[in-house]
mmCIF file of C-alpha atoms and ligand atoms in Angstrom:
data_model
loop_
_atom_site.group_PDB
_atom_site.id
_atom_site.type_symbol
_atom_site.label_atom_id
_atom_site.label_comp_id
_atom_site.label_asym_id
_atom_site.label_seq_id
_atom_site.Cartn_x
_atom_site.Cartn_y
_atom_site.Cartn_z
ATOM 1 C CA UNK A 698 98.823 75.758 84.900
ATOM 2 C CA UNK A 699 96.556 77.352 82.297
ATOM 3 C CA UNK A 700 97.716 80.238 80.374
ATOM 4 C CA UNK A 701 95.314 82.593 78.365
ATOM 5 C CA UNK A 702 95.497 86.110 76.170
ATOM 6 C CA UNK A 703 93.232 88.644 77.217
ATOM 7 C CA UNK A 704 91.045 89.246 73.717
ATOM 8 C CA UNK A 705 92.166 92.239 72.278
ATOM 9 C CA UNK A 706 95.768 92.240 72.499
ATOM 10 C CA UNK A 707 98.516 93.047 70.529
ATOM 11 C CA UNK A 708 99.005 95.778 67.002
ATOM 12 C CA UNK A 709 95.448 98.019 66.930
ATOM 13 C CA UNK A 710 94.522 98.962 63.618
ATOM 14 C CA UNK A 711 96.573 102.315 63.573
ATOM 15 C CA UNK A 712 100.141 100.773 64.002
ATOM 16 C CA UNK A 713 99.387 97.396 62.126
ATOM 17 C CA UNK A 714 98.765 100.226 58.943
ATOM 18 C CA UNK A 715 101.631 102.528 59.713
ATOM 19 C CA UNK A 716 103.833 99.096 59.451
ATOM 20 C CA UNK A 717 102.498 97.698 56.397
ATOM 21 C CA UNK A 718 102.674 101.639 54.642
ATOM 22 C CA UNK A 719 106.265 101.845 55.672
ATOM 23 C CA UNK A 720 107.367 98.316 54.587
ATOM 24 C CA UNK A 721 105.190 98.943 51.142
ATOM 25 C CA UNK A 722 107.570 102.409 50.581
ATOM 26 C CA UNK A 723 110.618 100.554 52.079
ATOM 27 C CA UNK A 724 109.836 97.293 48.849
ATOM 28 C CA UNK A 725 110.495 100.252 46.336
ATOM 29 C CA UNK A 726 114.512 99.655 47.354
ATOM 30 C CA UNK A 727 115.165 103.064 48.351
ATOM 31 C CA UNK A 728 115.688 103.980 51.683
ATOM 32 C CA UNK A 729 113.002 105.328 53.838
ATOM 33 C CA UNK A 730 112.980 106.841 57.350
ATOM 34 C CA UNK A 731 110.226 107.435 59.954
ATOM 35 C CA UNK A 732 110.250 110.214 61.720
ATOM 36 C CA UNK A 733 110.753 109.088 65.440
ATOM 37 C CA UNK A 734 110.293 105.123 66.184
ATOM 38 C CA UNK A 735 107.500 103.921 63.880
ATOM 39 C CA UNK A 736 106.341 102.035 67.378
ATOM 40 C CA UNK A 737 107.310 102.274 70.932
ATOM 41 C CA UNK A 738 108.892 98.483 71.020
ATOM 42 C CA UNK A 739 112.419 98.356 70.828
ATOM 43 C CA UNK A 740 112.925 94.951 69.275
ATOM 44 C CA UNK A 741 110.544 95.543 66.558
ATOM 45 C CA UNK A 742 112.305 98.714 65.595
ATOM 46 C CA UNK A 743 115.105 96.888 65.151
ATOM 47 C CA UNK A 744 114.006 94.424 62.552
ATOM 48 C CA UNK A 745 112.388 97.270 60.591
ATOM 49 C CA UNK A 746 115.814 98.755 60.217
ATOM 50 C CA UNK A 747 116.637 95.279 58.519
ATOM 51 C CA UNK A 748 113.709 95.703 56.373
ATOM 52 C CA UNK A 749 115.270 98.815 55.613
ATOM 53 C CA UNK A 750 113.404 101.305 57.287
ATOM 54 C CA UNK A 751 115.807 103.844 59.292
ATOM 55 C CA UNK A 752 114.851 106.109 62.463
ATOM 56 C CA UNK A 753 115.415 110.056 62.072
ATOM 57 C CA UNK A 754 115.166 112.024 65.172
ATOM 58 C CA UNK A 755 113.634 115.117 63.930
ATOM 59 C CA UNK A 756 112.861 116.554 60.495
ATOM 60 C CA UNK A 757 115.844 118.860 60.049
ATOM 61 C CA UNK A 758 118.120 116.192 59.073
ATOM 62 C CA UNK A 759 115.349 114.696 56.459
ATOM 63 C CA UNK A 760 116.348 116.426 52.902
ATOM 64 C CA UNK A 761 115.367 115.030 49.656
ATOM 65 C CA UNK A 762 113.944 111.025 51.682
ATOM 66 C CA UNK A 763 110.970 108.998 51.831
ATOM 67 C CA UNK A 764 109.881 109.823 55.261
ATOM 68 C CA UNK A 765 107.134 107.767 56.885
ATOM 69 C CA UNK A 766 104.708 109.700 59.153
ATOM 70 C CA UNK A 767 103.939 107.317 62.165
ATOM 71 C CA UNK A 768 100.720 106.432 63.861
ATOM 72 C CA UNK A 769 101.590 109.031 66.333
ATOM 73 C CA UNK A 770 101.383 111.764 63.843
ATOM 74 C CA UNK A 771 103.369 114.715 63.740
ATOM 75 C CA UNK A 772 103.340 118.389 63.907
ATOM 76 C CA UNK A 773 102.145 121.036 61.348
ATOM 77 C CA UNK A 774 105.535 122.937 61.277
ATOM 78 C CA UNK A 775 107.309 119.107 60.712
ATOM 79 C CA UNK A 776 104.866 118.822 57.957
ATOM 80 C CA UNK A 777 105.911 122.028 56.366
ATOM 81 C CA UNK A 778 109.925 121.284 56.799
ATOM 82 C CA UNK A 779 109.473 117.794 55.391
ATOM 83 C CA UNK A 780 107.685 119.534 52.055
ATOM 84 C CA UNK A 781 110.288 122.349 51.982
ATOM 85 C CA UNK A 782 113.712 120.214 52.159
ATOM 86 C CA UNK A 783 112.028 118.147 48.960
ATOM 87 C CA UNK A 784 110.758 115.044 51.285
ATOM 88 C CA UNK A 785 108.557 112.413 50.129
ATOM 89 C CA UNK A 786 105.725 112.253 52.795
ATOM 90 C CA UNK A 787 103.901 108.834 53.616
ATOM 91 C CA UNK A 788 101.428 109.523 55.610
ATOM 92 C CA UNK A 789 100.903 106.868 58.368
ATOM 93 C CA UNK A 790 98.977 109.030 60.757
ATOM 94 C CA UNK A 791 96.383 106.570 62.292
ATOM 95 C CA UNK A 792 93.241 107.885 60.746
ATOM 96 C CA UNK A 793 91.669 108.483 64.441
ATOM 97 C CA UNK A 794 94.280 111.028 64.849
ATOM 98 C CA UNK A 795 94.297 113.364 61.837
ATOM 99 C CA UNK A 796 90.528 113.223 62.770
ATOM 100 C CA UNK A 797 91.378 115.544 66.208
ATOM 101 C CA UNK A 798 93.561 117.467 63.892
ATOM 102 C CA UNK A 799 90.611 118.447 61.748
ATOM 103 C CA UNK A 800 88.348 118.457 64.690
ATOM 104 C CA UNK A 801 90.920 121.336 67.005
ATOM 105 C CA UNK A 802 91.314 123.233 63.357
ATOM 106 C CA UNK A 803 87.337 123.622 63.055
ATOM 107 C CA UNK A 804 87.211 124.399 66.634
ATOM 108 C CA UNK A 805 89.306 127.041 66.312
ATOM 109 C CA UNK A 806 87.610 128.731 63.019
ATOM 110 C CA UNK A 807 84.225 128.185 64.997
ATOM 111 C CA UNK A 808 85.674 130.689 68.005
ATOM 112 C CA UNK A 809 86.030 127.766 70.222
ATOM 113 C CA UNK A 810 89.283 127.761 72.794
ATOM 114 C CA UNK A 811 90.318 123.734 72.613
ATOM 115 C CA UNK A 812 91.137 121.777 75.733
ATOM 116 C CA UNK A 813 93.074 118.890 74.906
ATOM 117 C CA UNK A 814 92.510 116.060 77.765
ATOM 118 C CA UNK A 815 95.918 113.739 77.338
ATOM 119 C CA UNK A 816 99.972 113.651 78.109
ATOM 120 C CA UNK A 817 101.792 117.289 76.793
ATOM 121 C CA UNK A 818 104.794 115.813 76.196
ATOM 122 C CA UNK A 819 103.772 112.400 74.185
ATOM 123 C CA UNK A 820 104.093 112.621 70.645
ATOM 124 C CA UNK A 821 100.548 112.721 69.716
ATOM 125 C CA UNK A 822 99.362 115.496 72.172
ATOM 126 C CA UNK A 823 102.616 117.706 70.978
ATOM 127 C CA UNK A 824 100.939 117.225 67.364
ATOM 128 C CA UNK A 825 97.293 117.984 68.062
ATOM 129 C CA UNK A 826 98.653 121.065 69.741
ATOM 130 C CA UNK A 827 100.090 122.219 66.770
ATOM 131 C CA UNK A 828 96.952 121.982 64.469
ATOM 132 C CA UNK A 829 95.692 124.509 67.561
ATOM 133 C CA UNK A 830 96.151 128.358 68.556
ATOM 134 C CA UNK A 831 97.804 130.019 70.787
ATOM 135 C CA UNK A 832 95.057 129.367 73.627
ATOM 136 C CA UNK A 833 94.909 125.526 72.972
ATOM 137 C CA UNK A 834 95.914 124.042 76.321
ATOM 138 C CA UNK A 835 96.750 120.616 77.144
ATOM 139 C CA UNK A 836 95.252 119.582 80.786
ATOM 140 C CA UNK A 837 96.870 115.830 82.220
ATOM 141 C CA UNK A 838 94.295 112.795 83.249
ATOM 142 C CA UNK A 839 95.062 113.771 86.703
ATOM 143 C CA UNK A 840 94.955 117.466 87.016
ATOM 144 C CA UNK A 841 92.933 120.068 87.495
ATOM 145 C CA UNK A 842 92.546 122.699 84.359
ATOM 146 C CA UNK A 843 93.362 126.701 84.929
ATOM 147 C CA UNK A 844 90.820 128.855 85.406
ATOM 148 C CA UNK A 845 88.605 129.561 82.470
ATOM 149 C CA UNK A 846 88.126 133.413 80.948
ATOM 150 C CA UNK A 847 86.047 132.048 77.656
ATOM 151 C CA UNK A 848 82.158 131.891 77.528
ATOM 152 C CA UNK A 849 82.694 128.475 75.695
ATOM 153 C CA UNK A 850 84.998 125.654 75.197
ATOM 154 C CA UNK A 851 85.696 122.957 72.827
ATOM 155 C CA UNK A 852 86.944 119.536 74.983
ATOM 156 C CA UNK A 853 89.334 117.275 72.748
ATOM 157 C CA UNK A 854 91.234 114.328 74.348
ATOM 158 C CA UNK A 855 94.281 111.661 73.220
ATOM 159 C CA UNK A 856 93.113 108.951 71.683
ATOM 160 C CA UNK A 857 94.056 106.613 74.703
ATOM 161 C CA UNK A 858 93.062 108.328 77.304
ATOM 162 C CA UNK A 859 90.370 107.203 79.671
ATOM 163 C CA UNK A 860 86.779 108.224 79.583
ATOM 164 C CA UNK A 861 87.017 108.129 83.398
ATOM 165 C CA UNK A 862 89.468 110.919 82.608
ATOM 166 C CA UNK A 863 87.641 113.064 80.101
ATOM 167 C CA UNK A 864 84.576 112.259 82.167
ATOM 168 C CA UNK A 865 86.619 114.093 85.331
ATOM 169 C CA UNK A 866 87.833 116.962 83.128
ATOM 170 C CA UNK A 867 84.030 117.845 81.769
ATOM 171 C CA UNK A 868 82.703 117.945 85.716
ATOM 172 C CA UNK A 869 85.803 120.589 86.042
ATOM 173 C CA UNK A 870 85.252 122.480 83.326
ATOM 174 C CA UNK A 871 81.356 122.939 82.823
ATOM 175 C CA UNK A 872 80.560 125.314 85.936
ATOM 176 C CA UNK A 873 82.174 127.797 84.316
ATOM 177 C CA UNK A 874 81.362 128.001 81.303
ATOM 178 C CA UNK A 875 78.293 128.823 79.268
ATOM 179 C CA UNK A 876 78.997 126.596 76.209
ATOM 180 C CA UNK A 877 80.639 123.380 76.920
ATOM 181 C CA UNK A 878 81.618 121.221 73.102
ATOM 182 C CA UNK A 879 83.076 117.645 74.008
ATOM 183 C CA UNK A 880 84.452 115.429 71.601
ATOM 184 C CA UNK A 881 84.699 111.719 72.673
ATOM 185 C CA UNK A 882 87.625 110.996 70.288
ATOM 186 C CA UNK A 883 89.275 107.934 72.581
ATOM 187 C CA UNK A 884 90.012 105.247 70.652
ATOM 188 C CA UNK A 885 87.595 101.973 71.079
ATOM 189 C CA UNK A 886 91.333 99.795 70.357
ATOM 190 C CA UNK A 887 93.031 101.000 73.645
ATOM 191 C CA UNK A 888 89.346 101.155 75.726
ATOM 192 C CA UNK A 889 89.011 97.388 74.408
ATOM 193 C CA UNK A 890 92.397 96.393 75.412
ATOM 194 C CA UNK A 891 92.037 97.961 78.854
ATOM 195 C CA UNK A 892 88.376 96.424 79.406
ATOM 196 C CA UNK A 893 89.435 92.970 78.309
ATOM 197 C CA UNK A 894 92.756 92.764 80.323
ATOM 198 C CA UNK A 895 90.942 94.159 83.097
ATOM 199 C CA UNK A 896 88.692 90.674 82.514
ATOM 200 C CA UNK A 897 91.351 88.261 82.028
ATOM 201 C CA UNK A 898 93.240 89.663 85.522
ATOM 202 C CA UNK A 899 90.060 89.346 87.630
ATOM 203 C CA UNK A 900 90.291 85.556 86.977
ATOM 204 C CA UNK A 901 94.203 85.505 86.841
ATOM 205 C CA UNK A 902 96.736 84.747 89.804
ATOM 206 C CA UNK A 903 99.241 86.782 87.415
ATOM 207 C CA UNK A 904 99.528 88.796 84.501
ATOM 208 C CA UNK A 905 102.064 89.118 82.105
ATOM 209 C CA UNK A 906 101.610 92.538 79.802
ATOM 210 C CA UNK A 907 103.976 92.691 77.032
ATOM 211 C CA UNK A 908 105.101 95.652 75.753
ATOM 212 C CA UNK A 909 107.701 98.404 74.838
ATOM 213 C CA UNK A 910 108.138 100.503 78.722
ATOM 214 C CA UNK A 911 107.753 103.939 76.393
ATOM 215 C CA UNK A 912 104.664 102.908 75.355
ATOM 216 C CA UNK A 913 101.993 104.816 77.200
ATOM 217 C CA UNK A 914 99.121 101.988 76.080
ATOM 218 C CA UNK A 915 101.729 99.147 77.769
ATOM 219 C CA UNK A 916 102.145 101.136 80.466
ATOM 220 C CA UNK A 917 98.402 101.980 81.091
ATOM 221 C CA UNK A 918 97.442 98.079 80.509
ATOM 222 C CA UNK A 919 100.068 97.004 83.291
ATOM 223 C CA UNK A 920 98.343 99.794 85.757
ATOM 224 C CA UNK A 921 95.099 98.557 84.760
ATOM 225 C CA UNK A 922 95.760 94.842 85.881
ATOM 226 C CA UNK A 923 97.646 95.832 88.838
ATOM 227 C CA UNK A 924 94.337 96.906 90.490
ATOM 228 C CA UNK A 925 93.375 92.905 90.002
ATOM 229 C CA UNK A 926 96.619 90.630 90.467
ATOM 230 C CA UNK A 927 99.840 90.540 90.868
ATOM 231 C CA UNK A 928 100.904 92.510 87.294
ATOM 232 C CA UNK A 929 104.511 92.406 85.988
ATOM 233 C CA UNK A 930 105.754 94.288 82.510
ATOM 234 C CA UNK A 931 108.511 92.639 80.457
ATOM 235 C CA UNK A 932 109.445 93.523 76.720
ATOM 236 C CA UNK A 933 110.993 90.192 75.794
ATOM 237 C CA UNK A 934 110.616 86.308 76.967
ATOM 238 C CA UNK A 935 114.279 86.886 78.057
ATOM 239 C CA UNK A 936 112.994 89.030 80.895
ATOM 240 C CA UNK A 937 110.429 86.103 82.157
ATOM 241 C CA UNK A 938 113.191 83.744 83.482
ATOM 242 C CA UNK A 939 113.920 85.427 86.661
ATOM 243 C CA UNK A 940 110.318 86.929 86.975
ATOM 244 C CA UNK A 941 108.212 84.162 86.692
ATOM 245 C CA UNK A 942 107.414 83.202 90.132
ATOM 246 C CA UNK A 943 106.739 79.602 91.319
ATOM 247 C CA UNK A 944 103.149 77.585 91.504
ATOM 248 C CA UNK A 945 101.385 79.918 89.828
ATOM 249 C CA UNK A 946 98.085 78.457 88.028
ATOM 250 C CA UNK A 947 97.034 80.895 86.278
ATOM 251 C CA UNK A 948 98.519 83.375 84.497
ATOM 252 C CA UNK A 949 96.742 86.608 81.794
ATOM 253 C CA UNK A 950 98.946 87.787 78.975
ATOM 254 C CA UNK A 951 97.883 90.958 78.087
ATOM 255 C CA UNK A 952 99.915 92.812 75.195
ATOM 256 C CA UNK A 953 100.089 96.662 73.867
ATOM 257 C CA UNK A 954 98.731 98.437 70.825
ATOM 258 C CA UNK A 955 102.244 98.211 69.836
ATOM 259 C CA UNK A 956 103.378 95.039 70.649
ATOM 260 C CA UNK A 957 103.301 92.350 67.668
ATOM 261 C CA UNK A 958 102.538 88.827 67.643
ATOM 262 C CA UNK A 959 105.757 87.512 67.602
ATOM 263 C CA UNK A 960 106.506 88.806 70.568
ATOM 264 C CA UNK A 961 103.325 87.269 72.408
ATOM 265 C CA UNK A 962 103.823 83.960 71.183
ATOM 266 C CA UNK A 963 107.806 84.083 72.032
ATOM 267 C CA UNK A 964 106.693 84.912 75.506
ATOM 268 C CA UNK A 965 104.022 82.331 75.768
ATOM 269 C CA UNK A 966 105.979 79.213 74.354
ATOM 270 C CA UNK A 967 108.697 80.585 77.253
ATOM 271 C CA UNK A 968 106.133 80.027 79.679
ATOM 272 C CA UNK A 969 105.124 76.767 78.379
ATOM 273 C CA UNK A 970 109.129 75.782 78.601
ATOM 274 C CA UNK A 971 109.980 77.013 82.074
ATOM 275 C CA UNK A 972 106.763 74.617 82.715
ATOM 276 C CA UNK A 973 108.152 71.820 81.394
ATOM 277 C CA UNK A 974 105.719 71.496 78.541
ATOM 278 C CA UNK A 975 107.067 70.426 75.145
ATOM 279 C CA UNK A 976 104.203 71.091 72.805
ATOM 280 C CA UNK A 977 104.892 74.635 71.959
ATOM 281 C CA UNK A 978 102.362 76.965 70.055
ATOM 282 C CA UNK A 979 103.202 77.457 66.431
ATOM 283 C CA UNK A 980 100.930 80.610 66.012
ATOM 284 C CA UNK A 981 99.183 83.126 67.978
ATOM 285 C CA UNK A 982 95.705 81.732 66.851
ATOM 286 C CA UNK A 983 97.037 78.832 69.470
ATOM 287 C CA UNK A 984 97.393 80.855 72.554
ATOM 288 C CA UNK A 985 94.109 80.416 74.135
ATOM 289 C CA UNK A 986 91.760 83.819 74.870
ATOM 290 C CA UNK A 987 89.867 84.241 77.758
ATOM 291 C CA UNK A 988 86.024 84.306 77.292
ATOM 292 C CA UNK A 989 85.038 87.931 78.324
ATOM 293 C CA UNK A 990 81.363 86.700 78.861
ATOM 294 C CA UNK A 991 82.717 84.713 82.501
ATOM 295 C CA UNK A 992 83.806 87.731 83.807
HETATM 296 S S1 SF4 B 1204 95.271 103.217 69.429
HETATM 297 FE FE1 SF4 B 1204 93.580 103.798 68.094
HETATM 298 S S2 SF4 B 1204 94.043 105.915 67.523
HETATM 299 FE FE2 SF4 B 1204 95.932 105.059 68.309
HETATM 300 S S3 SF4 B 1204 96.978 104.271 66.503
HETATM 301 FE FE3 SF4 B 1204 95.785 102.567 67.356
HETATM 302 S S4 SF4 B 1204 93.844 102.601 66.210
HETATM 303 FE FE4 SF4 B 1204 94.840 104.598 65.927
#
């Protein structure tokens, strides 16, 4: 049985900096908070909260904290409760994000009506919105947008979507209108992940993606490899026990933007021991990677 880790796998740069912010405020020995779960991974939530760093729900309980702003980012009016009940801000906001803040505000003082491409209910589309007006709309990867009145349009998307997607939505939009801006803001870490999972299942008789099941990246990956192989989900080893199906040779792992090392390498050492195998990987530099350039 061989094993291998698709190449990009695992924290993207955005998370791995919101974690290392928040456990820099949390060293200061006074208790911090993020505002919703710093990532979507359960278990790793959990041993930030024994690093001291506590979740808060929403911003109206937050008086007088250190608050940590996750990856995600938040939205303009949380911003301006956090400053008003005498909050500490750490701004965590993956870089690539406040960017489509700044690019929907300029949009919007240019006299352009934004169309955000991406999920209206995820965290990070509910805080682009806010950096809108009132005729920013947010159209889903799989639907078609309303009818347009304006002469021209600005095009903005999630950072994960899929340039499939975006590519779909600017075919919609541009027959009706005279002025079409697009702004290819998807982020290379989730394209990279996708492309090299994708990879690593064409060659795979399984794959493993590892991964919190609210996080929209996991989730994507998993739907990505299904197209190729047989494709399960799991967030812990524990899970693989009853999963793991017999004379398999080989299998992908394939793990989320949010999904640390640890994790990986707990779920690949499980493998090896369900296999019989007793020489177990000490590190995640171990784990073997598939070579892109065969596929
Ligand atoms: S996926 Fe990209 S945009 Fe999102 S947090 Fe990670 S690095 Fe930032």
């Amino acid at each position: 049985m061989i094993v291998r880790l698709a190449k990009h796998s695992g924290f993207c740069f955005g998370v791995r900096r919101a974690i290392q912010l928040a456990i820099e405020a949390a060293d200061q020995g006074t208790p911090v908070f993020s505002l919703g779960e710093l990532i979507h991974n359960p278990q790793y939530v959990l041993e930030l909260q024994e690093k001291g760093i506590k979740v808060a729900n929403s911003a109206a309980e937050l008086h007088n904290s250190m608050v940590i702003v996750r990856s995600h980012g938040i939205t303009k009016q949380e911003y301006m409760m956090l400053e008003e009940q005498g909050n500490t801000i750490v701004d965590a906001t993956c870089p690539y994000v406040t960017k489509t803040h700044n690019l929907i505000r300029q949009a919007n003082a240019d006299g352009y009506p934004v169309v955000i491409l991406g999920d209206a209910l995820h965290p990070e589309v509910v805080g682009m919105r806010s950096f809108g007006n009132p005729d920013t709309i947010v159209v889903g990867p799989e639907e078609t947008p309303p009818a347009q009145n304006a002469k021209r349009l600005c095009v903005i998307s999630q950072t994960t979507q899929k340039l499939e997607h975006l590519n779909n939505l600017i075919r919609m939009l541009l027959p009706n209108v005279l002025e079409l801006k697009v702004y290819n803001s998807i982020c290379i870490a989730t394209s990279l992940r996708q492309s090299s999972s994708a990879c690593l299942a064409q060659d795979s008789d399984l794959m493993i993606v590892i991964g919190g099941r609210q996080s929209s990246n996991t989730k994507m990956l998993t739907k990505v490899c299904a197209q190729y192989c047989p494709t399960i989900q799991i967030e812990t080893e524990e899970e693989l026990q009853q999963l793991l199906p017999q004379g398999i040779e080989r299998i992908g792992l394939a793990a989320g933007a949010s999904t640390p090392e640890t994790r990986i390498l707990e779920v690949y050492n499980k493998i090896l021991k369900i296999n019989g195998e007793e020489d177990l990987a000490t590190s995640i530099q171990n784990i073997p990677l598939f070579k892109e350039e065969s596929c």
